[in-house]
Amino acid sequence: MTPLYYVISVVLVGFHSLLGKVLDPAGGAAWLLSIVGLTLLIRVALIPLFVKQIKSSRNMQLIQPKVKELQKKYGHDRERLAQETMALYKETGTNPFASCLPILLQMPIFLALFRLLDQAADRKAHGVLTQELATQFGQAELFGKIPISSTLIKSDGNMGVIVMALILVLAMTATTFLTQRQLMAKNMPADALSGPYAQQQKMLLYVLPVVFAVGGVAFPIGVLIYWTTSNVWTMGQQFYVIRNNPAPGTPAAHAKQEREEAKAARKRARKGLPEVAPTEEEQAVAEEQHRTAPRQQPKRQTRSQRKKR
């Protein structure tokens, strides 16, 4: 854990030194915002991995019909089914475990921050966190009475800690659930909502929130802030990707098509064009009629009429 202590403490101390110029360095707000800064920096660094996760998740959805065909064909032979399924994954560049990678990579950082904050409460320094900074970090309080190193199970009857910890545990649990639900409800085609992959997604949908809810009672306030902020970032990032680059055949793809059609209709209305654009066949007929229509000849006029003009 020592390398992680150094990485996390360098980022925390860096943000704290900047925030300490405008906020009380010993106050909880400076340290809390430093944790938020750490979270955002980590999530920015994980963007390439998130893109890979989205791509792999989309491939998993799109190949589900082929996976079902393999199951029907080789359902009696588990070994052959596993071989053919892995060959399909390799052919399509799909990693069935990619959806777990961001969480797995964040867990060591999560644990390092947990221990860093937990031991700072006992004035134990790690990394570049000096004894003085460790004491500040461990004793920093929000609103003058909520130590960010306190946990729900070690609140010592502090109602401020109990209320804030409960709020953050619920927020962490809800955002974990909604992030997974957002993916299943908006970016999974109908034929991908059954089968092994769908069962895995449904299991994660309910298991992960329960795990975080149970474990959250032992997490310090600062760690709860970290994980909740990370979840909110994931929801926003996932919303952007699903909205602008949805998987084909999903509700998100249909919603995007409707938005594009509505936008095109508004554009035609501003130009005074018909609400519904003519089809290629209708355009061809209109052009043919325009070419074959007889030209209107000007009326003959007498010499006196021409002089009047």
PDB file of C-alpha atoms in Angstrom:
ATOM      1  CA  MET A   1       0.000   0.000   0.000  1.00  0.00           C
ATOM      2  CA  THR A   2       2.986   2.328   0.445  1.00  0.00           C
ATOM      3  CA  PRO A   3       3.143   3.441  -3.236  1.00  0.00           C
ATOM      4  CA  LEU A   4      -0.586   4.216  -3.143  1.00  0.00           C
ATOM      5  CA  TYR A   5      -0.151   6.166   0.091  1.00  0.00           C
ATOM      6  CA  TYR A   6       2.380   8.380  -1.666  1.00  0.00           C
ATOM      7  CA  VAL A   7       0.235   8.872  -4.786  1.00  0.00           C
ATOM      8  CA  ILE A   8      -2.916   9.716  -2.828  1.00  0.00           C
ATOM      9  CA  SER A   9      -1.146  11.883  -0.267  1.00  0.00           C
ATOM     10  CA  VAL A  10       0.659  13.871  -2.994  1.00  0.00           C
ATOM     11  CA  VAL A  11      -2.671  14.670  -4.683  1.00  0.00           C
ATOM     12  CA  LEU A  12      -4.427  15.441  -1.394  1.00  0.00           C
ATOM     13  CA  VAL A  13      -1.653  17.688  -0.120  1.00  0.00           C
ATOM     14  CA  GLY A  14      -1.439  19.433  -3.516  1.00  0.00           C
ATOM     15  CA  PHE A  15      -5.146  20.281  -3.545  1.00  0.00           C
ATOM     16  CA  HIS A  16      -5.039  21.169   0.152  1.00  0.00           C
ATOM     17  CA  SER A  17      -2.172  23.620  -0.319  1.00  0.00           C
ATOM     18  CA  LEU A  18      -4.176  25.402  -3.041  1.00  0.00           C
ATOM     19  CA  LEU A  19      -7.455  25.403  -1.148  1.00  0.00           C
ATOM     20  CA  GLY A  20      -5.712  26.419   2.058  1.00  0.00           C
ATOM     21  CA  LYS A  21      -5.051  29.836   0.501  1.00  0.00           C
ATOM     22  CA  VAL A  22      -8.769  30.662   0.469  1.00  0.00           C
ATOM     23  CA  LEU A  23     -10.120  28.307   3.159  1.00  0.00           C
ATOM     24  CA  ASP A  24      -9.099  27.435   6.686  1.00  0.00           C
ATOM     25  CA  PRO A  25      -6.288  24.836   6.208  1.00  0.00           C
ATOM     26  CA  ALA A  26      -7.343  23.008   9.366  1.00  0.00           C
ATOM     27  CA  GLY A  27     -11.049  23.099   8.471  1.00  0.00           C
ATOM     28  CA  GLY A  28     -13.071  20.232   7.103  1.00  0.00           C
ATOM     29  CA  ALA A  29     -14.075  22.103   3.946  1.00  0.00           C
ATOM     30  CA  ALA A  30     -10.478  22.334   2.669  1.00  0.00           C
ATOM     31  CA  TRP A  31      -9.858  18.633   3.231  1.00  0.00           C
ATOM     32  CA  LEU A  32     -13.271  17.612   1.919  1.00  0.00           C
ATOM     33  CA  LEU A  33     -12.764  19.534  -1.327  1.00  0.00           C
ATOM     34  CA  SER A  34      -9.293  18.004  -1.573  1.00  0.00           C
ATOM     35  CA  ILE A  35     -10.931  14.566  -1.505  1.00  0.00           C
ATOM     36  CA  VAL A  36     -13.343  15.690  -4.242  1.00  0.00           C
ATOM     37  CA  GLY A  37     -10.363  16.930  -6.280  1.00  0.00           C
ATOM     38  CA  LEU A  38      -8.642  13.568  -5.791  1.00  0.00           C
ATOM     39  CA  THR A  39     -11.788  11.785  -6.978  1.00  0.00           C
ATOM     40  CA  LEU A  40     -12.148  13.888 -10.120  1.00  0.00           C
ATOM     41  CA  LEU A  41      -8.468  13.497 -10.997  1.00  0.00           C
ATOM     42  CA  ILE A  42      -8.712   9.726 -10.669  1.00  0.00           C
ATOM     43  CA  ARG A  43     -11.861   9.590 -12.784  1.00  0.00           C
ATOM     44  CA  VAL A  44     -10.279  11.708 -15.516  1.00  0.00           C
ATOM     45  CA  ALA A  45      -7.325   9.298 -15.558  1.00  0.00           C
ATOM     46  CA  LEU A  46      -9.781   6.385 -15.914  1.00  0.00           C
ATOM     47  CA  ILE A  47     -11.604   7.849 -18.957  1.00  0.00           C
ATOM     48  CA  PRO A  48      -9.693   5.638 -21.477  1.00  0.00           C
ATOM     49  CA  LEU A  49     -10.649   2.601 -19.414  1.00  0.00           C
ATOM     50  CA  PHE A  50     -14.264   3.781 -19.277  1.00  0.00           C
ATOM     51  CA  VAL A  51     -14.330   4.081 -23.082  1.00  0.00           C
ATOM     52  CA  LYS A  52     -13.008   0.528 -23.327  1.00  0.00           C
ATOM     53  CA  GLN A  53     -15.651  -0.598 -20.845  1.00  0.00           C
ATOM     54  CA  ILE A  54     -18.472   1.006 -22.863  1.00  0.00           C
ATOM     55  CA  LYS A  55     -17.177  -0.516 -26.106  1.00  0.00           C
ATOM     56  CA  SER A  56     -16.905  -3.978 -24.578  1.00  0.00           C
ATOM     57  CA  SER A  57     -20.331  -3.665 -22.946  1.00  0.00           C
ATOM     58  CA  ARG A  58     -21.856  -2.682 -26.286  1.00  0.00           C
ATOM     59  CA  ASN A  59     -20.195  -5.633 -28.030  1.00  0.00           C
ATOM     60  CA  MET A  60     -21.528  -7.947 -25.321  1.00  0.00           C
ATOM     61  CA  GLN A  61     -25.031  -6.696 -26.035  1.00  0.00           C
ATOM     62  CA  LEU A  62     -24.746  -6.959 -29.819  1.00  0.00           C
ATOM     63  CA  ILE A  63     -23.374 -10.507 -29.844  1.00  0.00           C
ATOM     64  CA  GLN A  64     -26.059 -11.916 -27.540  1.00  0.00           C
ATOM     65  CA  PRO A  65     -28.039 -13.428 -30.475  1.00  0.00           C
ATOM     66  CA  LYS A  66     -24.871 -15.272 -31.583  1.00  0.00           C
ATOM     67  CA  VAL A  67     -24.226 -16.410 -27.999  1.00  0.00           C
ATOM     68  CA  LYS A  68     -27.756 -17.846 -27.849  1.00  0.00           C
ATOM     69  CA  GLU A  69     -27.162 -19.704 -31.113  1.00  0.00           C
ATOM     70  CA  LEU A  70     -23.997 -21.228 -29.659  1.00  0.00           C
ATOM     71  CA  GLN A  71     -25.906 -22.251 -26.548  1.00  0.00           C
ATOM     72  CA  LYS A  72     -28.540 -24.016 -28.637  1.00  0.00           C
ATOM     73  CA  LYS A  73     -25.903 -25.704 -30.781  1.00  0.00           C
ATOM     74  CA  TYR A  74     -23.430 -26.733 -28.074  1.00  0.00           C
ATOM     75  CA  GLY A  75     -25.603 -26.693 -24.961  1.00  0.00           C
ATOM     76  CA  HIS A  76     -24.942 -30.402 -24.452  1.00  0.00           C
ATOM     77  CA  ASP A  77     -21.151 -29.912 -24.512  1.00  0.00           C
ATOM     78  CA  ARG A  78     -20.022 -27.373 -21.904  1.00  0.00           C
ATOM     79  CA  GLU A  79     -16.364 -27.502 -22.914  1.00  0.00           C
ATOM     80  CA  ARG A  80     -17.091 -26.908 -26.603  1.00  0.00           C
ATOM     81  CA  LEU A  81     -19.556 -24.164 -25.706  1.00  0.00           C
ATOM     82  CA  ALA A  82     -16.913 -22.392 -23.613  1.00  0.00           C
ATOM     83  CA  GLN A  83     -14.363 -22.684 -26.435  1.00  0.00           C
ATOM     84  CA  GLU A  84     -16.741 -21.352 -29.083  1.00  0.00           C
ATOM     85  CA  THR A  85     -17.913 -18.519 -26.808  1.00  0.00           C
ATOM     86  CA  MET A  86     -14.341 -17.434 -26.076  1.00  0.00           C
ATOM     87  CA  ALA A  87     -13.563 -17.583 -29.799  1.00  0.00           C
ATOM     88  CA  LEU A  88     -16.548 -15.309 -30.447  1.00  0.00           C
ATOM     89  CA  TYR A  89     -15.337 -12.877 -27.776  1.00  0.00           C
ATOM     90  CA  LYS A  90     -11.885 -12.825 -29.348  1.00  0.00           C
ATOM     91  CA  GLU A  91     -13.272 -12.340 -32.855  1.00  0.00           C
ATOM     92  CA  THR A  92     -15.420  -9.359 -31.825  1.00  0.00           C
ATOM     93  CA  GLY A  93     -12.826  -7.852 -29.457  1.00  0.00           C
ATOM     94  CA  THR A  94     -15.106  -8.303 -26.448  1.00  0.00           C
ATOM     95  CA  ASN A  95     -13.994  -8.655 -22.842  1.00  0.00           C
ATOM     96  CA  PRO A  96     -16.820  -9.966 -20.613  1.00  0.00           C
ATOM     97  CA  PHE A  97     -15.023  -8.676 -17.522  1.00  0.00           C
ATOM     98  CA  ALA A  98     -14.411  -5.141 -18.818  1.00  0.00           C
ATOM     99  CA  SER A  99     -17.485  -3.781 -17.000  1.00  0.00           C
ATOM    100  CA  CYS A 100     -15.815  -4.626 -13.680  1.00  0.00           C
ATOM    101  CA  LEU A 101     -12.415  -3.084 -14.453  1.00  0.00           C
ATOM    102  CA  PRO A 102     -13.133   0.518 -13.326  1.00  0.00           C
ATOM    103  CA  ILE A 103     -14.422  -0.702  -9.953  1.00  0.00           C
ATOM    104  CA  LEU A 104     -11.562  -3.168  -9.542  1.00  0.00           C
ATOM    105  CA  LEU A 105      -8.942  -0.519 -10.290  1.00  0.00           C
ATOM    106  CA  GLN A 106     -10.563   1.949  -7.908  1.00  0.00           C
ATOM    107  CA  MET A 107     -10.709  -0.508  -5.018  1.00  0.00           C
ATOM    108  CA  PRO A 108      -6.988  -0.236  -4.080  1.00  0.00           C
ATOM    109  CA  ILE A 109      -7.269   3.566  -4.145  1.00  0.00           C
ATOM    110  CA  PHE A 110     -10.463   3.327  -2.114  1.00  0.00           C
ATOM    111  CA  LEU A 111      -8.788   1.116   0.502  1.00  0.00           C
ATOM    112  CA  ALA A 112      -5.674   3.316   0.602  1.00  0.00           C
ATOM    113  CA  LEU A 113      -7.785   6.424   1.204  1.00  0.00           C
ATOM    114  CA  PHE A 114      -9.771   4.537   3.849  1.00  0.00           C
ATOM    115  CA  ARG A 115      -6.629   3.561   5.768  1.00  0.00           C
ATOM    116  CA  LEU A 116      -5.015   6.957   5.231  1.00  0.00           C
ATOM    117  CA  LEU A 117      -8.007   8.737   6.715  1.00  0.00           C
ATOM    118  CA  ASP A 118      -8.645   6.141   9.409  1.00  0.00           C
ATOM    119  CA  GLN A 119      -5.050   6.208  10.641  1.00  0.00           C
ATOM    120  CA  ALA A 120      -4.820   9.991  10.330  1.00  0.00           C
ATOM    121  CA  ALA A 121      -7.465  10.081  13.056  1.00  0.00           C
ATOM    122  CA  ASP A 122      -4.836   8.389  15.267  1.00  0.00           C
ATOM    123  CA  ARG A 123      -2.218  10.904  14.043  1.00  0.00           C
ATOM    124  CA  LYS A 124      -0.331   8.377  11.912  1.00  0.00           C
ATOM    125  CA  ALA A 125       1.346   9.949   8.890  1.00  0.00           C
ATOM    126  CA  HIS A 126       1.779   8.221   5.514  1.00  0.00           C
ATOM    127  CA  GLY A 127       3.396   9.243   2.247  1.00  0.00           C
ATOM    128  CA  VAL A 128       4.025  12.988   2.044  1.00  0.00           C
ATOM    129  CA  LEU A 129       1.377  13.597   4.674  1.00  0.00           C
ATOM    130  CA  THR A 130       3.433  15.024   7.546  1.00  0.00           C
ATOM    131  CA  GLN A 131       2.552  14.545  11.189  1.00  0.00           C
ATOM    132  CA  GLU A 132       1.052  18.031  11.314  1.00  0.00           C
ATOM    133  CA  LEU A 133      -1.025  17.491   8.163  1.00  0.00           C
ATOM    134  CA  ALA A 134      -2.081  14.037   9.331  1.00  0.00           C
ATOM    135  CA  THR A 135      -3.354  15.560  12.570  1.00  0.00           C
ATOM    136  CA  GLN A 136      -5.233  18.247  10.613  1.00  0.00           C
ATOM    137  CA  PHE A 137      -6.661  15.631   8.257  1.00  0.00           C
ATOM    138  CA  GLY A 138      -7.790  13.320  11.029  1.00  0.00           C
ATOM    139  CA  GLN A 139      -9.306  16.081  13.164  1.00  0.00           C
ATOM    140  CA  ALA A 140     -10.865  18.187  10.379  1.00  0.00           C
ATOM    141  CA  GLU A 141     -14.556  18.846  11.006  1.00  0.00           C
ATOM    142  CA  LEU A 142     -17.473  19.910   8.850  1.00  0.00           C
ATOM    143  CA  PHE A 143     -19.830  22.509  10.284  1.00  0.00           C
ATOM    144  CA  GLY A 144     -17.642  22.553  13.375  1.00  0.00           C
ATOM    145  CA  LYS A 145     -18.927  19.250  14.751  1.00  0.00           C
ATOM    146  CA  ILE A 146     -18.688  16.461  12.107  1.00  0.00           C
ATOM    147  CA  PRO A 147     -15.184  14.918  11.877  1.00  0.00           C
ATOM    148  CA  ILE A 148     -14.562  13.631   8.349  1.00  0.00           C
ATOM    149  CA  SER A 149     -12.717  10.654   9.854  1.00  0.00           C
ATOM    150  CA  SER A 150     -15.790   9.508  11.832  1.00  0.00           C
ATOM    151  CA  THR A 151     -17.932   6.553  10.791  1.00  0.00           C
ATOM    152  CA  LEU A 152     -21.545   5.651  11.436  1.00  0.00           C
ATOM    153  CA  ILE A 153     -20.652   2.740  13.727  1.00  0.00           C
ATOM    154  CA  LYS A 154     -18.142   4.898  15.628  1.00  0.00           C
ATOM    155  CA  SER A 155     -20.187   8.072  15.871  1.00  0.00           C
ATOM    156  CA  ASP A 156     -20.176   8.085  19.726  1.00  0.00           C
ATOM    157  CA  GLY A 157     -23.715   9.453  19.673  1.00  0.00           C
ATOM    158  CA  ASN A 158     -22.787  12.465  17.525  1.00  0.00           C
ATOM    159  CA  MET A 159     -26.075  13.170  15.733  1.00  0.00           C
ATOM    160  CA  GLY A 160     -24.328  15.258  13.086  1.00  0.00           C
ATOM    161  CA  VAL A 161     -22.124  12.293  12.162  1.00  0.00           C
ATOM    162  CA  ILE A 162     -25.081   9.877  12.241  1.00  0.00           C
ATOM    163  CA  VAL A 163     -27.271  12.041   9.999  1.00  0.00           C
ATOM    164  CA  MET A 164     -24.521  12.879   7.501  1.00  0.00           C
ATOM    165  CA  ALA A 165     -23.246   9.301   7.341  1.00  0.00           C
ATOM    166  CA  LEU A 166     -26.756   7.970   6.732  1.00  0.00           C
ATOM    167  CA  ILE A 167     -27.337  10.535   3.977  1.00  0.00           C
ATOM    168  CA  LEU A 168     -24.052   9.656   2.286  1.00  0.00           C
ATOM    169  CA  VAL A 169     -24.587   5.895   2.610  1.00  0.00           C
ATOM    170  CA  LEU A 170     -28.027   6.253   1.008  1.00  0.00           C
ATOM    171  CA  ALA A 171     -26.591   8.527  -1.696  1.00  0.00           C
ATOM    172  CA  MET A 172     -23.759   6.078  -2.406  1.00  0.00           C
ATOM    173  CA  THR A 173     -26.197   3.152  -2.576  1.00  0.00           C
ATOM    174  CA  ALA A 174     -28.727   5.011  -4.746  1.00  0.00           C
ATOM    175  CA  THR A 175     -26.138   6.286  -7.232  1.00  0.00           C
ATOM    176  CA  THR A 176     -24.634   2.803  -7.540  1.00  0.00           C
ATOM    177  CA  PHE A 177     -28.082   1.361  -8.323  1.00  0.00           C
ATOM    178  CA  LEU A 178     -29.108   4.164 -10.703  1.00  0.00           C
ATOM    179  CA  THR A 179     -25.855   3.971 -12.663  1.00  0.00           C
ATOM    180  CA  GLN A 180     -26.361   0.282 -13.400  1.00  0.00           C
ATOM    181  CA  ARG A 181     -30.090   0.761 -13.987  1.00  0.00           C
ATOM    182  CA  GLN A 182     -29.380   3.571 -16.454  1.00  0.00           C
ATOM    183  CA  LEU A 183     -27.235   1.222 -18.521  1.00  0.00           C
ATOM    184  CA  MET A 184     -29.795  -1.592 -18.562  1.00  0.00           C
ATOM    185  CA  ALA A 185     -32.875   0.549 -19.205  1.00  0.00           C
ATOM    186  CA  LYS A 186     -31.439   2.831 -21.885  1.00  0.00           C
ATOM    187  CA  ASN A 187     -28.544   1.109 -23.623  1.00  0.00           C
ATOM    188  CA  MET A 188     -29.436  -2.571 -23.882  1.00  0.00           C
ATOM    189  CA  PRO A 189     -31.463  -3.956 -26.826  1.00  0.00           C
ATOM    190  CA  ALA A 190     -34.489  -6.116 -26.073  1.00  0.00           C
ATOM    191  CA  ASP A 191     -32.791  -9.372 -27.131  1.00  0.00           C
ATOM    192  CA  ALA A 192     -29.908  -8.679 -24.725  1.00  0.00           C
ATOM    193  CA  LEU A 193     -32.192  -8.533 -21.684  1.00  0.00           C
ATOM    194  CA  SER A 194     -32.141 -12.313 -21.398  1.00  0.00           C
ATOM    195  CA  GLY A 195     -29.310 -14.788 -21.196  1.00  0.00           C
ATOM    196  CA  PRO A 196     -26.135 -15.053 -19.073  1.00  0.00           C
ATOM    197  CA  TYR A 197     -24.935 -11.496 -19.672  1.00  0.00           C
ATOM    198  CA  ALA A 198     -28.292 -10.014 -18.702  1.00  0.00           C
ATOM    199  CA  GLN A 199     -28.382 -12.191 -15.600  1.00  0.00           C
ATOM    200  CA  GLN A 200     -24.929 -10.918 -14.669  1.00  0.00           C
ATOM    201  CA  GLN A 201     -26.066  -7.312 -15.105  1.00  0.00           C
ATOM    202  CA  LYS A 202     -29.206  -7.901 -13.045  1.00  0.00           C
ATOM    203  CA  MET A 203     -27.152  -9.500 -10.299  1.00  0.00           C
ATOM    204  CA  LEU A 204     -24.793  -6.506 -10.207  1.00  0.00           C
ATOM    205  CA  LEU A 205     -27.804  -4.180 -10.211  1.00  0.00           C
ATOM    206  CA  TYR A 206     -28.930  -5.459  -6.822  1.00  0.00           C
ATOM    207  CA  VAL A 207     -25.804  -6.956  -5.266  1.00  0.00           C
ATOM    208  CA  LEU A 208     -23.464  -3.956  -5.545  1.00  0.00           C
ATOM    209  CA  PRO A 209     -25.813  -1.469  -3.802  1.00  0.00           C
ATOM    210  CA  VAL A 210     -26.347  -3.956  -0.967  1.00  0.00           C
ATOM    211  CA  VAL A 211     -22.592  -4.477  -0.578  1.00  0.00           C
ATOM    212  CA  PHE A 212     -21.959  -0.727  -0.408  1.00  0.00           C
ATOM    213  CA  ALA A 213     -24.898  -0.143   1.925  1.00  0.00           C
ATOM    214  CA  VAL A 214     -23.662  -2.795   4.376  1.00  0.00           C
ATOM    215  CA  GLY A 215     -20.022  -1.733   4.148  1.00  0.00           C
ATOM    216  CA  GLY A 216     -20.849   1.974   4.163  1.00  0.00           C
ATOM    217  CA  VAL A 217     -21.635   1.999   7.876  1.00  0.00           C
ATOM    218  CA  ALA A 218     -17.910   1.420   8.536  1.00  0.00           C
ATOM    219  CA  PHE A 219     -16.614   3.981   6.008  1.00  0.00           C
ATOM    220  CA  PRO A 220     -15.375   7.369   7.244  1.00  0.00           C
ATOM    221  CA  ILE A 221     -17.272  10.464   6.087  1.00  0.00           C
ATOM    222  CA  GLY A 222     -14.371  11.397   3.794  1.00  0.00           C
ATOM    223  CA  VAL A 223     -14.405   7.987   2.084  1.00  0.00           C
ATOM    224  CA  LEU A 224     -18.184   8.178   1.597  1.00  0.00           C
ATOM    225  CA  ILE A 225     -17.682  11.559  -0.074  1.00  0.00           C
ATOM    226  CA  TYR A 226     -15.078  10.000  -2.370  1.00  0.00           C
ATOM    227  CA  TRP A 227     -17.287   7.115  -3.492  1.00  0.00           C
ATOM    228  CA  THR A 228     -20.458   9.193  -3.877  1.00  0.00           C
ATOM    229  CA  THR A 229     -18.593  11.782  -5.970  1.00  0.00           C
ATOM    230  CA  SER A 230     -17.175   8.978  -8.108  1.00  0.00           C
ATOM    231  CA  ASN A 231     -20.666   7.545  -8.648  1.00  0.00           C
ATOM    232  CA  VAL A 232     -22.095  10.932  -9.654  1.00  0.00           C
ATOM    233  CA  TRP A 233     -19.238  11.345 -12.144  1.00  0.00           C
ATOM    234  CA  THR A 234     -19.969   7.866 -13.567  1.00  0.00           C
ATOM    235  CA  MET A 235     -23.668   8.692 -13.965  1.00  0.00           C
ATOM    236  CA  GLY A 236     -22.922  11.919 -15.828  1.00  0.00           C
ATOM    237  CA  GLN A 237     -20.249  10.335 -18.013  1.00  0.00           C
ATOM    238  CA  GLN A 238     -22.468   7.369 -18.830  1.00  0.00           C
ATOM    239  CA  PHE A 239     -25.459   9.629 -19.559  1.00  0.00           C
ATOM    240  CA  TYR A 240     -23.368  11.609 -22.068  1.00  0.00           C
ATOM    241  CA  VAL A 241     -22.106   8.483 -23.846  1.00  0.00           C
ATOM    242  CA  ILE A 242     -25.517   6.785 -23.964  1.00  0.00           C
ATOM    243  CA  ARG A 243     -27.233   9.954 -25.195  1.00  0.00           C
ATOM    244  CA  ASN A 244     -24.731  10.749 -27.956  1.00  0.00           C
ATOM    245  CA  ASN A 245     -23.447   7.316 -28.952  1.00  0.00           C
ATOM    246  CA  PRO A 246     -26.055   4.681 -28.032  1.00  0.00           C
ATOM    247  CA  ALA A 247     -25.913   1.034 -29.000  1.00  0.00           C
ATOM    248  CA  PRO A 248     -28.031   0.184 -32.082  1.00  0.00           C
ATOM    249  CA  GLY A 249     -31.555  -1.072 -31.414  1.00  0.00           C
ATOM    250  CA  THR A 250     -31.748   0.302 -27.872  1.00  0.00           C
ATOM    251  CA  PRO A 251     -34.246   2.766 -26.346  1.00  0.00           C
ATOM    252  CA  ALA A 252     -31.438   5.341 -26.256  1.00  0.00           C
ATOM    253  CA  ALA A 253     -30.874   4.882 -30.013  1.00  0.00           C
ATOM    254  CA  HIS A 254     -34.597   5.393 -30.718  1.00  0.00           C
ATOM    255  CA  ALA A 255     -34.623   8.498 -28.500  1.00  0.00           C
ATOM    256  CA  LYS A 256     -31.625   9.919 -30.357  1.00  0.00           C
ATOM    257  CA  GLN A 257     -33.337   9.313 -33.709  1.00  0.00           C
ATOM    258  CA  GLU A 258     -36.473  11.113 -32.493  1.00  0.00           C
ATOM    259  CA  ARG A 259     -34.384  14.087 -31.308  1.00  0.00           C
ATOM    260  CA  GLU A 260     -32.646  14.286 -34.670  1.00  0.00           C
ATOM    261  CA  GLU A 261     -35.958  14.128 -36.554  1.00  0.00           C
ATOM    262  CA  ALA A 262     -37.448  16.833 -34.322  1.00  0.00           C
ATOM    263  CA  LYS A 263     -34.373  18.999 -34.873  1.00  0.00           C
ATOM    264  CA  ALA A 264     -34.622  18.533 -38.640  1.00  0.00           C
ATOM    265  CA  ALA A 265     -38.341  19.441 -38.537  1.00  0.00           C
ATOM    266  CA  ARG A 266     -37.596  22.662 -36.624  1.00  0.00           C
ATOM    267  CA  LYS A 267     -34.890  23.524 -39.144  1.00  0.00           C
ATOM    268  CA  ARG A 268     -37.305  22.996 -42.063  1.00  0.00           C
ATOM    269  CA  ALA A 269     -39.938  25.109 -40.317  1.00  0.00           C
ATOM    270  CA  ARG A 270     -37.508  28.027 -39.968  1.00  0.00           C
ATOM    271  CA  LYS A 271     -36.811  27.834 -43.700  1.00  0.00           C
ATOM    272  CA  GLY A 272     -40.521  27.656 -44.553  1.00  0.00           C
ATOM    273  CA  LEU A 273     -40.262  24.112 -45.896  1.00  0.00           C
ATOM    274  CA  PRO A 274     -42.888  21.371 -45.376  1.00  0.00           C
ATOM    275  CA  GLU A 275     -42.848  19.735 -41.964  1.00  0.00           C
ATOM    276  CA  VAL A 276     -42.122  16.355 -43.534  1.00  0.00           C
ATOM    277  CA  ALA A 277     -39.311  16.268 -46.031  1.00  0.00           C
ATOM    278  CA  PRO A 278     -40.324  14.685 -49.383  1.00  0.00           C
ATOM    279  CA  THR A 279     -38.967  11.240 -50.141  1.00  0.00           C
ATOM    280  CA  GLU A 280     -36.521  10.663 -53.014  1.00  0.00           C
ATOM    281  CA  GLU A 281     -39.351   9.249 -55.116  1.00  0.00           C
ATOM    282  CA  GLU A 282     -41.562  12.304 -54.475  1.00  0.00           C
ATOM    283  CA  GLN A 283     -38.673  14.624 -55.338  1.00  0.00           C
ATOM    284  CA  ALA A 284     -38.075  12.773 -58.639  1.00  0.00           C
ATOM    285  CA  VAL A 285     -41.768  13.018 -59.570  1.00  0.00           C
ATOM    286  CA  ALA A 286     -41.850  16.745 -58.770  1.00  0.00           C
ATOM    287  CA  GLU A 287     -38.758  17.378 -60.894  1.00  0.00           C
ATOM    288  CA  GLU A 288     -40.214  15.382 -63.803  1.00  0.00           C
ATOM    289  CA  GLN A 289     -43.479  17.344 -63.624  1.00  0.00           C
ATOM    290  CA  HIS A 290     -41.548  20.590 -63.591  1.00  0.00           C
ATOM    291  CA  ARG A 291     -39.611  19.602 -66.747  1.00  0.00           C
ATOM    292  CA  THR A 292     -42.648  18.383 -68.698  1.00  0.00           C
ATOM    293  CA  ALA A 293     -45.016  21.176 -67.691  1.00  0.00           C
ATOM    294  CA  PRO A 294     -45.945  23.371 -70.715  1.00  0.00           C
ATOM    295  CA  ARG A 295     -44.435  26.823 -70.639  1.00  0.00           C
ATOM    296  CA  GLN A 296     -46.985  29.580 -70.323  1.00  0.00           C
ATOM    297  CA  GLN A 297     -46.830  31.823 -73.396  1.00  0.00           C
ATOM    298  CA  PRO A 298     -47.206  35.578 -72.890  1.00  0.00           C
ATOM    299  CA  LYS A 299     -50.464  37.092 -74.159  1.00  0.00           C
ATOM    300  CA  ARG A 300     -50.338  38.959 -77.440  1.00  0.00           C
ATOM    301  CA  GLN A 301     -50.723  42.692 -77.122  1.00  0.00           C
ATOM    302  CA  THR A 302     -51.715  45.339 -79.627  1.00  0.00           C
ATOM    303  CA  ARG A 303     -49.377  48.120 -80.593  1.00  0.00           C
ATOM    304  CA  SER A 304     -51.398  50.611 -78.541  1.00  0.00           C
ATOM    305  CA  GLN A 305     -51.145  48.354 -75.431  1.00  0.00           C
ATOM    306  CA  ARG A 306     -47.391  48.049 -75.847  1.00  0.00           C
ATOM    307  CA  LYS A 307     -47.087  51.858 -76.157  1.00  0.00           C
ATOM    308  CA  LYS A 308     -48.993  52.314 -72.908  1.00  0.00           C
ATOM    309  CA  ARG A 309     -46.464  50.113 -71.096  1.00  0.00           C
TER     310      ARG A 309
END
